[in-house]
Short mmCIF file of C-alpha atoms and ligand atoms in Angstrom, two decimals:
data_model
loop_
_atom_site.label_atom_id
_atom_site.label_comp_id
_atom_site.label_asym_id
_atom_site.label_seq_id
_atom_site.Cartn_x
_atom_site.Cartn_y
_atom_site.Cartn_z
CA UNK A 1 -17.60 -69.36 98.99
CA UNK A 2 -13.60 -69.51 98.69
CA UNK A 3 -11.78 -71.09 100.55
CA UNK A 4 -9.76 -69.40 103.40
CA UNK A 5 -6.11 -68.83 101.97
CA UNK A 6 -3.11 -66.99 103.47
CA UNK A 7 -1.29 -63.82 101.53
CA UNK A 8 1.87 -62.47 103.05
CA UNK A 9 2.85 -59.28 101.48
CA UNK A 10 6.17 -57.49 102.06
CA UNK A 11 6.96 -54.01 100.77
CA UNK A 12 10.03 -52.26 99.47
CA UNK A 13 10.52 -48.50 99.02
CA UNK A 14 8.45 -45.80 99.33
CA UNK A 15 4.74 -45.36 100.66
CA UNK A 16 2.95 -45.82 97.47
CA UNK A 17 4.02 -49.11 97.61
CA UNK A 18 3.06 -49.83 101.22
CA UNK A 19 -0.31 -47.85 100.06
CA UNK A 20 -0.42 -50.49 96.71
CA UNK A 21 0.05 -53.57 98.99
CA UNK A 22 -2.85 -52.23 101.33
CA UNK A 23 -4.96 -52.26 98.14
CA UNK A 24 -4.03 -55.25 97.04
CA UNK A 25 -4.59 -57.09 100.56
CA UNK A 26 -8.17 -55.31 100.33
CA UNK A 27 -8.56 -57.00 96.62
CA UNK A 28 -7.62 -60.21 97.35
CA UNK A 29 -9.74 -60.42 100.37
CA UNK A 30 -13.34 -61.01 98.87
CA UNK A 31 -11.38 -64.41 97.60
CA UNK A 32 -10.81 -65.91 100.70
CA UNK A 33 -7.27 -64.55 101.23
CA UNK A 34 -6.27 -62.91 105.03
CA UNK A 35 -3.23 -61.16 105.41
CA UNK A 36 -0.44 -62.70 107.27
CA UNK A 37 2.66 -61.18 108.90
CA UNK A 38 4.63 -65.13 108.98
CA UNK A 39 5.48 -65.84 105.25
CA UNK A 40 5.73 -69.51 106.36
CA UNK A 41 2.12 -69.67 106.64
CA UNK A 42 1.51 -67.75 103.26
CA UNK A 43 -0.37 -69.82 100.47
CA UNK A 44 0.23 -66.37 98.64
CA UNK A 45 3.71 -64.30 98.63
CA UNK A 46 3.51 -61.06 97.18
CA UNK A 47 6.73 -59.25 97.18
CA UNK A 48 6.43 -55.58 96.29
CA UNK A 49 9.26 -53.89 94.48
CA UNK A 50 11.22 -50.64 94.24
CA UNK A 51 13.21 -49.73 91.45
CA UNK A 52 14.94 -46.54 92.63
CA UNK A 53 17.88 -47.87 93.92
CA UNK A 54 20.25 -50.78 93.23
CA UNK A 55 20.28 -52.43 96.46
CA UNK A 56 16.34 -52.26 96.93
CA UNK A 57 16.87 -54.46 93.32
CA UNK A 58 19.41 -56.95 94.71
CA UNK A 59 17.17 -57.60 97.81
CA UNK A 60 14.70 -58.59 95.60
CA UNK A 61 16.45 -61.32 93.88
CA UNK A 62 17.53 -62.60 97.09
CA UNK A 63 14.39 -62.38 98.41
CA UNK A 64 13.67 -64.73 96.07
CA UNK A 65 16.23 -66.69 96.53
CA UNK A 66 14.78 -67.35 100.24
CA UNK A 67 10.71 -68.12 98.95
CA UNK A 68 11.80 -70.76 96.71
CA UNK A 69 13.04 -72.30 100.04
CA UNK A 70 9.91 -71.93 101.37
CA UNK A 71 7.80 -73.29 98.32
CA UNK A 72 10.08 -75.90 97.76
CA UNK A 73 9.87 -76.93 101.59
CA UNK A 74 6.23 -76.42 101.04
CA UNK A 75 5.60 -78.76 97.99
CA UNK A 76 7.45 -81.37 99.77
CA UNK A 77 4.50 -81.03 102.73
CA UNK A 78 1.92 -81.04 100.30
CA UNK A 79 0.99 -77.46 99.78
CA UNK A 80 1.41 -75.23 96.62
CA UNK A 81 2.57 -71.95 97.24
CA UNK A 82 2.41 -69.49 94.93
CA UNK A 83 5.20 -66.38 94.47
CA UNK A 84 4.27 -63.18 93.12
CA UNK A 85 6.45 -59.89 92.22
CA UNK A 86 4.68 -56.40 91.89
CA UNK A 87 5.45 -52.88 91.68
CA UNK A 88 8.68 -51.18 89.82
CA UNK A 89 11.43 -54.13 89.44
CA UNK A 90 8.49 -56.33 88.49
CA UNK A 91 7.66 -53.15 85.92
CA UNK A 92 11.03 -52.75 84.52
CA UNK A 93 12.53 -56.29 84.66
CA UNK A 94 9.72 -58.83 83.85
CA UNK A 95 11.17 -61.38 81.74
CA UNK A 96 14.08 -60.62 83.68
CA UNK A 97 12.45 -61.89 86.84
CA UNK A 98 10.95 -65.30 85.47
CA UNK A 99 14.96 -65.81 83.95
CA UNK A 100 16.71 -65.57 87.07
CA UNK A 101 14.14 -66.53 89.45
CA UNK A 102 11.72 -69.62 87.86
CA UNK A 103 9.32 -70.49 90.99
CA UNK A 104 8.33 -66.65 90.21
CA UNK A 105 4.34 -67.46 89.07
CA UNK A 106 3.18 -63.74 88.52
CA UNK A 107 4.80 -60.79 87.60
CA UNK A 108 2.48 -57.65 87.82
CA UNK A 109 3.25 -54.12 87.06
CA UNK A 110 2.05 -51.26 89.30
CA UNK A 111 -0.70 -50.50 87.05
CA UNK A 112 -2.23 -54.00 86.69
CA UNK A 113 -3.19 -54.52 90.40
CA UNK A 114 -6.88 -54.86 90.17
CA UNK A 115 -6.40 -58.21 88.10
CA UNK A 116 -4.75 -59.38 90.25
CA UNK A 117 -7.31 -62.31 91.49
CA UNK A 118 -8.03 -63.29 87.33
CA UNK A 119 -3.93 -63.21 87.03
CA UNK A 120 -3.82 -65.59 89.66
CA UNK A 121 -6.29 -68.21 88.65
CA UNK A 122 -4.30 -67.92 85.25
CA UNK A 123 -1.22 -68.57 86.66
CA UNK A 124 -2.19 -71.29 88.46
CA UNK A 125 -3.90 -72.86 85.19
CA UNK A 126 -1.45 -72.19 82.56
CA UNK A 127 1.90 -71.07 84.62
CA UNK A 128 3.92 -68.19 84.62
CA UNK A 129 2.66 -64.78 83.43
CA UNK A 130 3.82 -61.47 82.93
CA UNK A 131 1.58 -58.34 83.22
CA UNK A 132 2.87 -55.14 82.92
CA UNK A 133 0.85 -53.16 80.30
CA UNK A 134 -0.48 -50.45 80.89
CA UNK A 135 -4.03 -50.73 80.89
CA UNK A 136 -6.83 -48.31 80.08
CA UNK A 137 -9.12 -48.69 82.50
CA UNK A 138 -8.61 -47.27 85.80
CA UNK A 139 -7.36 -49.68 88.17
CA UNK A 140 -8.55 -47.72 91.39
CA UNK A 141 -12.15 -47.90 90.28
CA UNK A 142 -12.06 -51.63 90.08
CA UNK A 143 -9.35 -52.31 93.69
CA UNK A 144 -11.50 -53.19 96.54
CA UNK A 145 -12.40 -50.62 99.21
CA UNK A 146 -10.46 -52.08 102.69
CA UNK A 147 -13.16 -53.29 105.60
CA UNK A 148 -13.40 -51.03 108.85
CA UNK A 149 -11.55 -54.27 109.98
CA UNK A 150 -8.70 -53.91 107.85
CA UNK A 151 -8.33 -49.62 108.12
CA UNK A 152 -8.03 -50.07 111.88
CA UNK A 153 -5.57 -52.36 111.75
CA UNK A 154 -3.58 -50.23 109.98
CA UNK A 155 -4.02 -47.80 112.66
CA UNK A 156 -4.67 -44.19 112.84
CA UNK A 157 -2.44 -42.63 110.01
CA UNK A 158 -3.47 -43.50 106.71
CA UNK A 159 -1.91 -42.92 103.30
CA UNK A 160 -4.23 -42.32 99.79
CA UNK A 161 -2.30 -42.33 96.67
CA UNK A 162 -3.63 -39.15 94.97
CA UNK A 163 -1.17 -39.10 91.65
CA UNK A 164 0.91 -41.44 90.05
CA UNK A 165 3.57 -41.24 87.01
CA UNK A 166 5.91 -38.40 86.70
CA UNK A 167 6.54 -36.33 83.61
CA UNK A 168 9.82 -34.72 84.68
CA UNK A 169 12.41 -37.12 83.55
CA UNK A 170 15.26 -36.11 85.90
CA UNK A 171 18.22 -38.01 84.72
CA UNK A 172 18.49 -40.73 87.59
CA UNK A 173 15.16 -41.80 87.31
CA UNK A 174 13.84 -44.42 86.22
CA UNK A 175 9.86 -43.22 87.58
CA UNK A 176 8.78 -41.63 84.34
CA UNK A 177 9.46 -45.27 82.40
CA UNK A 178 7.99 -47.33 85.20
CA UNK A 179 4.89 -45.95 86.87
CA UNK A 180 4.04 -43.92 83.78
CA UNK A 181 2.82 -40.19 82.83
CA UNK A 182 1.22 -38.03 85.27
CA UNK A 183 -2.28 -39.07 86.01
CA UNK A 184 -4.64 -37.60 88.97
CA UNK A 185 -7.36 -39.45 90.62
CA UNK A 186 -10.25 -37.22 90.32
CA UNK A 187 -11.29 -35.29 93.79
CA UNK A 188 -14.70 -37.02 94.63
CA UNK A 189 -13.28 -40.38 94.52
CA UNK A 190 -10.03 -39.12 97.28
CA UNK A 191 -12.84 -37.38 99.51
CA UNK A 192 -14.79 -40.95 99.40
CA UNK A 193 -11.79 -42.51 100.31
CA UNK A 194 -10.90 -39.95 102.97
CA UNK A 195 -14.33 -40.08 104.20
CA UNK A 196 -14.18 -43.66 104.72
CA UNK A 197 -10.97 -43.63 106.42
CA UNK A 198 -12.50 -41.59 108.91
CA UNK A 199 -15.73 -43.71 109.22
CA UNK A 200 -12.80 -46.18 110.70
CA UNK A 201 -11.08 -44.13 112.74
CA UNK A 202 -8.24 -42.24 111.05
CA UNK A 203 -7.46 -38.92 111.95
CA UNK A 204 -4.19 -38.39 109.95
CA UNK A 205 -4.23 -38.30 105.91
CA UNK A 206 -1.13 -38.22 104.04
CA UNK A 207 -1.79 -37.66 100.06
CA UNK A 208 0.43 -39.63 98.36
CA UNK A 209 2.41 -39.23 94.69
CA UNK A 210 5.49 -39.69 92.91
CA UNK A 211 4.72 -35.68 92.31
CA UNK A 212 2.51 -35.31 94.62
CA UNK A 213 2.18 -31.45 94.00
CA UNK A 214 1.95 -31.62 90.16
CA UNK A 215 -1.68 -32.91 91.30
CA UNK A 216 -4.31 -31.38 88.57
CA UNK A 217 -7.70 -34.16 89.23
CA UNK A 218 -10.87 -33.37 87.96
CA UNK A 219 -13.27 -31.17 90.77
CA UNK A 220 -16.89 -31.69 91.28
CA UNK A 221 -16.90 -28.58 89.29
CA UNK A 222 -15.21 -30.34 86.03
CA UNK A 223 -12.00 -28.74 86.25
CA UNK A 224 -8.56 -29.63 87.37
CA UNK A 225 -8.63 -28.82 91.03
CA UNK A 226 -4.45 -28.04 92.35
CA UNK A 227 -3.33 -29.83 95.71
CA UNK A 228 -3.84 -26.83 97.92
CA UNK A 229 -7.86 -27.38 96.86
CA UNK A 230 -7.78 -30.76 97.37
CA UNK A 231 -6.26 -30.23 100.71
CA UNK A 232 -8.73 -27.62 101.75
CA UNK A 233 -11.45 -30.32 100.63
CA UNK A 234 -10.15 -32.98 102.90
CA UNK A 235 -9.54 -30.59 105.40
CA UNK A 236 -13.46 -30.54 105.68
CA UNK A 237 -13.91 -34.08 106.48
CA UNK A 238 -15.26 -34.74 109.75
CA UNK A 239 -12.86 -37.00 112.21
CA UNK A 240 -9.58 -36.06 109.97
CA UNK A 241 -7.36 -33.86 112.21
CA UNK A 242 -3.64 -33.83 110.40
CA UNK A 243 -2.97 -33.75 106.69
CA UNK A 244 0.01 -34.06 104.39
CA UNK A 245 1.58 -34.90 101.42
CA UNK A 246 4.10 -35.99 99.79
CA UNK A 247 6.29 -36.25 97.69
CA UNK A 248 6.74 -33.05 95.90
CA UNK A 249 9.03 -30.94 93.48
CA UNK A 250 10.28 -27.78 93.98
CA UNK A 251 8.99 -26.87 90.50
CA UNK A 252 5.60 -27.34 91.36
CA UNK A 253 5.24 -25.37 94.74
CA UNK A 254 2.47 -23.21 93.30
CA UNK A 255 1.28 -20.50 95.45
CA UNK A 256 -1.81 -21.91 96.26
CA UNK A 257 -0.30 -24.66 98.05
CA UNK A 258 2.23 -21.68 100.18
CA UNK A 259 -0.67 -20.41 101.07
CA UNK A 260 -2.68 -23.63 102.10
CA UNK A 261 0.31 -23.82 104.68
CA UNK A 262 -0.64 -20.47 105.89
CA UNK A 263 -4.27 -20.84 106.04
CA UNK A 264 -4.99 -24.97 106.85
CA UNK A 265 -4.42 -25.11 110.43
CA UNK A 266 -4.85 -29.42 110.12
CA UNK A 267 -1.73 -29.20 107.34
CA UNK A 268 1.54 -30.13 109.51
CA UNK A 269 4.35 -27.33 109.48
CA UNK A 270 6.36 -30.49 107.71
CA UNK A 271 7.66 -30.69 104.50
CA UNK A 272 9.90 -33.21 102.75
CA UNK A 273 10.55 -31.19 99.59
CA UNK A 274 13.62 -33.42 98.10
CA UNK A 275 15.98 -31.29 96.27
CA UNK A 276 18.62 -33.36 95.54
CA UNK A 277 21.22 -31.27 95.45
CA UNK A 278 22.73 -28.31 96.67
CA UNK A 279 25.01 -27.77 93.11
CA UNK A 280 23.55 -25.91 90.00
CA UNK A 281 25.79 -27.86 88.13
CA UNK A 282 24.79 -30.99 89.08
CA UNK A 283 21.00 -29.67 89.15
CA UNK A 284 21.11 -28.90 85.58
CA UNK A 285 22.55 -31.96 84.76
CA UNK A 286 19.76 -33.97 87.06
CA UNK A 287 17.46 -31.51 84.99
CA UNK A 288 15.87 -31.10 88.11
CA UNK A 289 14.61 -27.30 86.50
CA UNK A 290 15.54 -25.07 89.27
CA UNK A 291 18.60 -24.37 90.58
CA UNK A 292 19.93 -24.05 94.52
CA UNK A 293 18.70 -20.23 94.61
CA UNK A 294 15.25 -20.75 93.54
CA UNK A 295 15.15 -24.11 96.43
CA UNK A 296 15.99 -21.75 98.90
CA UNK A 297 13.47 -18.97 98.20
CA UNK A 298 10.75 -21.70 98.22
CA UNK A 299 11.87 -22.46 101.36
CA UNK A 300 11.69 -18.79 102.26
CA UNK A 301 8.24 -18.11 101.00
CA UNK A 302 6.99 -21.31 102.75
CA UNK A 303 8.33 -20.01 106.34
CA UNK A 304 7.06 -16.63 105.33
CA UNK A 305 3.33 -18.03 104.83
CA UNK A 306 4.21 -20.75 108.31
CA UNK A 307 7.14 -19.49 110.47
CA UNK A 308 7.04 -22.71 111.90
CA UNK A 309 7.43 -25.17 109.18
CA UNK A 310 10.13 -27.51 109.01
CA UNK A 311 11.93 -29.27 106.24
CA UNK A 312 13.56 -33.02 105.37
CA UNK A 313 14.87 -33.85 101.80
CA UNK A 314 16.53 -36.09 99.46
CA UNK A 315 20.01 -35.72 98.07
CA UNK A 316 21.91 -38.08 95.97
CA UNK A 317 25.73 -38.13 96.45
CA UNK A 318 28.21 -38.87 93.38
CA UNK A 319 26.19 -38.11 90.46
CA UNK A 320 28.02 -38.20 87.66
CA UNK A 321 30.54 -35.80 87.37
CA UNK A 322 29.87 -34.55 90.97
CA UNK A 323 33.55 -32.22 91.95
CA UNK A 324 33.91 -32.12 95.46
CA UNK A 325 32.92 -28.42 94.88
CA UNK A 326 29.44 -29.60 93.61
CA UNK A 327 29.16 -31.68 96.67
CA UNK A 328 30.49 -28.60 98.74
CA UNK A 329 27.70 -27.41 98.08
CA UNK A 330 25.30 -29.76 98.83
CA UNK A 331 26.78 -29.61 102.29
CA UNK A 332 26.38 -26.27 102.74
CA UNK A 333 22.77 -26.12 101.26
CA UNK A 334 21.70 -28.49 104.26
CA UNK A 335 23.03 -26.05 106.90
CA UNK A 336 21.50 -23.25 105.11
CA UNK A 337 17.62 -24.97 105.18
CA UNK A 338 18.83 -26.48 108.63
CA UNK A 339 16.76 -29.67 107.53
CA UNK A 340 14.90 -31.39 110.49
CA UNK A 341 15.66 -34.77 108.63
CA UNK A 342 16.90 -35.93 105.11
CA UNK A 343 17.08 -38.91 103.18
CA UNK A 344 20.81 -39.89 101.64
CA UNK A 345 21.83 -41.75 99.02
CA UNK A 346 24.81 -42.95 96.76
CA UNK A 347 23.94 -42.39 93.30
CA UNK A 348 23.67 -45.89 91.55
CA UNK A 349 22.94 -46.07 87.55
CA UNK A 350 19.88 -47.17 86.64
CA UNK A 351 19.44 -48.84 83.35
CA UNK A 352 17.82 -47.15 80.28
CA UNK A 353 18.25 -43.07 82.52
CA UNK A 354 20.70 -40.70 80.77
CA UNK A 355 22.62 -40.42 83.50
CA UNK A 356 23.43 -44.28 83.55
CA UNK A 357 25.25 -43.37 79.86
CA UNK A 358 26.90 -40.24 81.55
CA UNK A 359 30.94 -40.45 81.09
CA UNK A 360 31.79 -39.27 84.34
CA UNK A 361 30.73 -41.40 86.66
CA UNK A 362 32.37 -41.72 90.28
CA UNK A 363 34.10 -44.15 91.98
CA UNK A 364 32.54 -46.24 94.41
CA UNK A 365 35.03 -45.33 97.41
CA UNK A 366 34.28 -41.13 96.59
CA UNK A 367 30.68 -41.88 96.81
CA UNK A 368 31.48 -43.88 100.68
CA UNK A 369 33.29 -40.68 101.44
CA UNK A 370 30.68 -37.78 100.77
CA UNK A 371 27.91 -40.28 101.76
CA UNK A 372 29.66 -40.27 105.28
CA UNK A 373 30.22 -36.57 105.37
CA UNK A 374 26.66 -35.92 104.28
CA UNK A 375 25.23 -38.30 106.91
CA UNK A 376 27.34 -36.50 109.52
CA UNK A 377 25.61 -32.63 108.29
CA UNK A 378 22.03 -34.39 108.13
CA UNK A 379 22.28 -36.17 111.90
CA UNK A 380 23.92 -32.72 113.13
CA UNK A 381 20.74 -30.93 111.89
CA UNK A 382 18.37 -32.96 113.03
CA UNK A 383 20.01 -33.67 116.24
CA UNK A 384 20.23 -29.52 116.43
CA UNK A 385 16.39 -29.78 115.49
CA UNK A 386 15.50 -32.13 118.22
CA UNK A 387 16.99 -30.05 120.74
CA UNK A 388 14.99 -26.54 119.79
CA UNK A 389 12.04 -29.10 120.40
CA UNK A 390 12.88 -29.26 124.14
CA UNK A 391 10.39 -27.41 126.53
CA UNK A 392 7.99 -27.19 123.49
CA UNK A 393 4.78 -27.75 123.96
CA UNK A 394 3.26 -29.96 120.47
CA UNK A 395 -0.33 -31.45 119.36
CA UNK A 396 0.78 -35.32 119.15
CA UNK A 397 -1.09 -37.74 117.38
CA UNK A 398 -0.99 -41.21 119.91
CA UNK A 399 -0.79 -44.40 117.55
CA UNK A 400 -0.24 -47.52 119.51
CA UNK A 401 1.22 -48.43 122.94
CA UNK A 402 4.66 -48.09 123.13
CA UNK A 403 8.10 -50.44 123.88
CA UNK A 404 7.49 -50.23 127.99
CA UNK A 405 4.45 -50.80 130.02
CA UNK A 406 2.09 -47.45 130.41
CA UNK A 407 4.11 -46.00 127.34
CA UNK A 408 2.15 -44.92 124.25
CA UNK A 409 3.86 -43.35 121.58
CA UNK A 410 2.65 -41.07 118.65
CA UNK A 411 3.75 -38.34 115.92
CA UNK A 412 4.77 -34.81 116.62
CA UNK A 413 3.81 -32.35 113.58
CA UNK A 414 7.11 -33.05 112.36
CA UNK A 415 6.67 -36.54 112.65
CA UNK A 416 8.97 -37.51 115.60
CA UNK A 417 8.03 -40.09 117.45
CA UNK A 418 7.02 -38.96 120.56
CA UNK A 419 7.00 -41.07 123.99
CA UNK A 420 4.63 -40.59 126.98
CA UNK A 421 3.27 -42.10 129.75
CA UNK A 422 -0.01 -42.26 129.30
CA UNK A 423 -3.16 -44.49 129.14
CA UNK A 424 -3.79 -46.45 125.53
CA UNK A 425 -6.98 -44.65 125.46
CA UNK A 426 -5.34 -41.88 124.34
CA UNK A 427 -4.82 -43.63 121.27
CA UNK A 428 -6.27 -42.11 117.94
CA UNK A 429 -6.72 -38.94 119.88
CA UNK A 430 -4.56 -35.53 119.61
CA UNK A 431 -3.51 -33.80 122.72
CA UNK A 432 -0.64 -31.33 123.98
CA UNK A 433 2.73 -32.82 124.82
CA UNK A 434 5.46 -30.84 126.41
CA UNK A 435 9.06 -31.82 125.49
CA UNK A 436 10.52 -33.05 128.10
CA UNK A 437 14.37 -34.95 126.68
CA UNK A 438 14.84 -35.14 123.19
CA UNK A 439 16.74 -38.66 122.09
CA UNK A 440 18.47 -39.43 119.21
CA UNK A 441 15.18 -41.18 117.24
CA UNK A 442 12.60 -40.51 119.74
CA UNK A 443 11.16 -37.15 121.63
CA UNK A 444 10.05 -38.04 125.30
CA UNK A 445 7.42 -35.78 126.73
CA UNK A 446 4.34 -35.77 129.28
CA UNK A 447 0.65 -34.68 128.77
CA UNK A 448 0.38 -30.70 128.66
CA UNK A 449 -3.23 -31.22 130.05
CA UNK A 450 -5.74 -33.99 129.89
CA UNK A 451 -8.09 -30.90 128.84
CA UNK A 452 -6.65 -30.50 125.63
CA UNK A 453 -7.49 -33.79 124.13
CA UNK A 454 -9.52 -32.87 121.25
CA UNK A 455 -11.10 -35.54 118.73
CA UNK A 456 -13.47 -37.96 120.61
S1 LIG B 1 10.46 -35.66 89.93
FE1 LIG B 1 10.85 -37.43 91.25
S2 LIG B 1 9.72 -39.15 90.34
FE2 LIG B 1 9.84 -37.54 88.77
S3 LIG B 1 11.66 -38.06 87.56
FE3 LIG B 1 12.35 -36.61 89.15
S4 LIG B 1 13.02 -37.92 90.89
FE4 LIG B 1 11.79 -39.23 89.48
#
C-alpha cells in the first residue's frame, strides 16, 4: 500500500484547468496522495498554468519563487518536497521553466496528465524531466475516475471537459500551439462521466472546451454527434437539472445548438459567447471570421429561439493597431448586446502569435485608458442587468451555506450568486427565488415557495 502523501494543487486560468487539476487529484489518489488546501503541508505542489495572458505567466514564476521557500525550509526539516508545473506555460516554456526556476522537478504538458504518477517516480529517481509531447493515446481513458468522496466535495456544479485544442488560429492566441488541434471526447464516455456525477450528487453540468461548440465526438451511432446532441443526451440523465457550456465561437453557433436553447428547458438562458471585439477591422485582423454584424444576428437568432437568454463576453483592448474608432466600437457593441457580464483584457503579445510580430502595437498607457472606459460600459451593463432582475422570480441552484449564519447561497440561471435565508438542506436542490435587492456581486432574494423545490 503507499504511503499517505500530501498534493496541494493551485490553478490558474480558465475552467479546463480547474477541471485538469480535479483529474489529476483523482489520478494521484490511488498512490497515497490526498488533496490539501495548505501548501505548507504539501509533499506534492502542482502548480497549474495559463498561458493566455502575460501576467497569469509572471505569477507563475513568482509562484515559484515562493515554493522554493517552502522546499528549501522543508529540506532543512527533513522532508523532500517535490514541485511540479502543468498545463499551458509548462506547454510552451519547458526548458524555460527548469532555466529560471531549478527546484522545478516536473514539467508536464496538458496532454501528458495521466503519467503523471510514472513521471513522478522518474523524477524523483533521475531528476528533472520535461514532458510535453503529445502523446497518442488518449489521456482521459487512462485519468482516474474521482470517488463519490471527492465529486461531493467539489460540490454540486461540476465541469466535464468535452473538447480540447482549437483549430482557429486567431492571431493572439497562443491555444492552437499549446493544447493542440481540435479533438472531441466521444459521447458515451461524457454521458458515463455525467452519469457518475450525478450518482454523487451533481445537478449542474457545464461542458467544457477551448471551442466548446466546434464539438463533433463520435455517437453511439458512429458518427460525429454536434453539441446541441450531446446536450440533449445529457439532458436525459437522471439527477442533472442545469446544463451549459462553454466556451464557444461565434463561427460555430450552428443551428442545432439555437435551437437546443429553444427546446432544452435544463440549458440556462446564459451564454458567454466571447467576441472580442466590436471592430471589423480589428476582427479581421484577430481573424476571428465574422465580423460585428454577423455577432449581433447570432445574438438575435439566439433571443429569437429564448427571449430570455442573456449574454457575457470577452474583448481584448489595444490590439495592434486598434484606432480609438476600432475601440469605439467595441464600446458601442457592448451597449448594443447589453451584456449581463464580460470579461476585459489588455492585449499582451504572446510569443510565436502573428499578432506578437504585428507593427502597430499600442502603448501601454492607451491600453490603461480604453481598459478603464471598457470596464466602466461592462459594470454599467451588468449593474443595468442586475436591476431588471429585481422582483423576478428565478430557479436557483443552492451550493453551500453562505458568509452569515442561516444564509445559503446559490446560482441564478445567469449565474449570479444569489443570497437567501434559508436552511442548508436546501443545498443541491433547485427552488424559486424572488429578487428581492440586487447588489453589486450578489442578488439577495427569499424562497418563492417551499413547494417548488424540485430534485430530491
Ligand atoms: S477560438 Fe479561442 S482558443 Fe481558438 S484561437 Fe481563437 S481565442 Fe484561441
Amino acid at each position: 500500500m503507499n504511503a499517505e502523501r500530501k498534493v496541494h494543487i493551485k490553478s490558474f486560468g480558465c475552467q479546463m484547468n480547474v477541471y485538469d487539476s480535479h483529474r489529476m487529484a483523482d489520478t494521484l489518489a490511488p498512490e497515497g496522495f490526498t488533496e490539501t488546501a495548505h501548501v505548507e503541508d504539501a509533499d506534492l505542489i502542482v502548480l497549474n498554468t495559463c498561458h493566455i495572458r502575460e501576467k497569469a505567466e509572471e505569477k507563475v514564476f513568482s509562484e515559484l519563487g515562493r515554493m522554493r521557500v517552502l522546499k528549501e525550509a522543508a529540506a532543512r526539516a527533513g522532508r523532500r518536497v517535490t514541485i511540479a508545473v502543468a498545463g499551458c506555460v509548462a506547454q510552451a516554456q519547458g526548458d524555460e521553466i527548469v532555466r529560471r526556476a531549478p527546484s522545478v522537478d516536473l514539467v508536464v504538458g496538458p496532454q501528458s496528465y495521466h503519467r503523471l504518477p510514472a513521471l513522478l517516480a522518474r523524477a524523483k529517481r533521475d531528476g528533472p524531466i520535461i514532458d510535453t509531447e503529445f502523446p497518442i493515446e488518449d489521456k482521459f481513458d487512462k485519468l482516474n475516475p474521482p470517488s463519490r468522496e471527492a465529486i461531493r466535495a467539489r460540490g454540486v456544479s461540476a465541469f466535464v471537459t468535452v473538447q480540447e485544442g482549437c483549430d482557429k488560429f486567431c492571431t493572439f492566441c497562443v491555444v492552437p500551439y499549446t493544447r493542440g488541434a481540435e479533438a472531441s471526447r466521444p459521447v458515451v464516455k461524457i454521458v458515463a462521466e455525467a452519469e457518475r456525477f450525478a450518482w454523487a450528487g451533481v445537478r449542474e453540468i457545464t461542458l467544457i472546451g477551448q471551442n466548446v461548440n466546434a464539438y463533433h465526438g463520435q455517437g453511439p451511432d458512429g458518427r460525429p454527434w454536434p453539441l446541441a446532441r450531446l446536450l440533449a443526451r445529457i439532458a436525459q440523465v437522471r439527477g442533472i437539472a442545469r446544463l451549459r457550456y462553454t466556451t464557444s465561437h461565434p463561427c460555430d453557433m450552428q443551428a442545432s445548438l439555437i435551437a437546443a436553447h429553444r427546446d432544452l428547458p435544463g440549458l440556462m438562458p446564459y451564454l458567454h459567447l466571447p467576441v472580442q471585439s466590436g471592430s471589423d477591422r480589428t476582427l479581421a485582423r484577430m481573424n476571428r471570421r465574422h465580423t460585428r454584424a454577423d455577432f449581433l444576428d447570432m445574438i438575435a437568432r439566439l433571443r429569437a429561439a429564448r427571449p430570455d437568454m442573456a449574454f457575457s463576453s470577452d474583448f481584448i483592448v489595444g490590439f495592434p493597431g486598434e484606432s480609438e474608432h476600432d475601440f469605439e466600437a467595441t464600446l458601442s457593441l457592448i451597449d448594443e448586446v447589453g451584456c449581463a457580464g464580460a470579461f476585459s483584457f489588455k492585449y499582451s503579445a504572446r510569443p510565436g502569435t502573428p499578432a506578437a510580430e504585428m507593427p502597430d502595437q499600442i502603448h501601454e498607457h492607451v491600453k490603461s485608458e480604453r481598459l478603464h472606459r471598457l470596464q466602466a460600459a461592462i459594470d454599467r451593463n451588468t449593474a443595468a442587468f442586475n436591476a431588471r432582475c429585481l422582483g423576478r422570480t428565478f430557479e436557483v441552484l443552492f451550493e453551500k451555506p453562505g458568509r452569515y449564519p442561516g444564509q445559503i447561497v446559490g446560482r441564478s440561471p445567469y449565474l449570479q450568486p444569489v443570497q437567501v435565508m434559508a436552511s442548508q438542506s436546501w443545498i443541491g436542490k433547485v427552488a424559486g427565488v424572488t429578487i428581492t435587492e440586487a447588489g453589486s456581486n450578489s442578488l439577495f432574494g427569499m424562497l418563492a415557495s417551499e413547494e417548488q423545490a424540485v430534485g430530491d
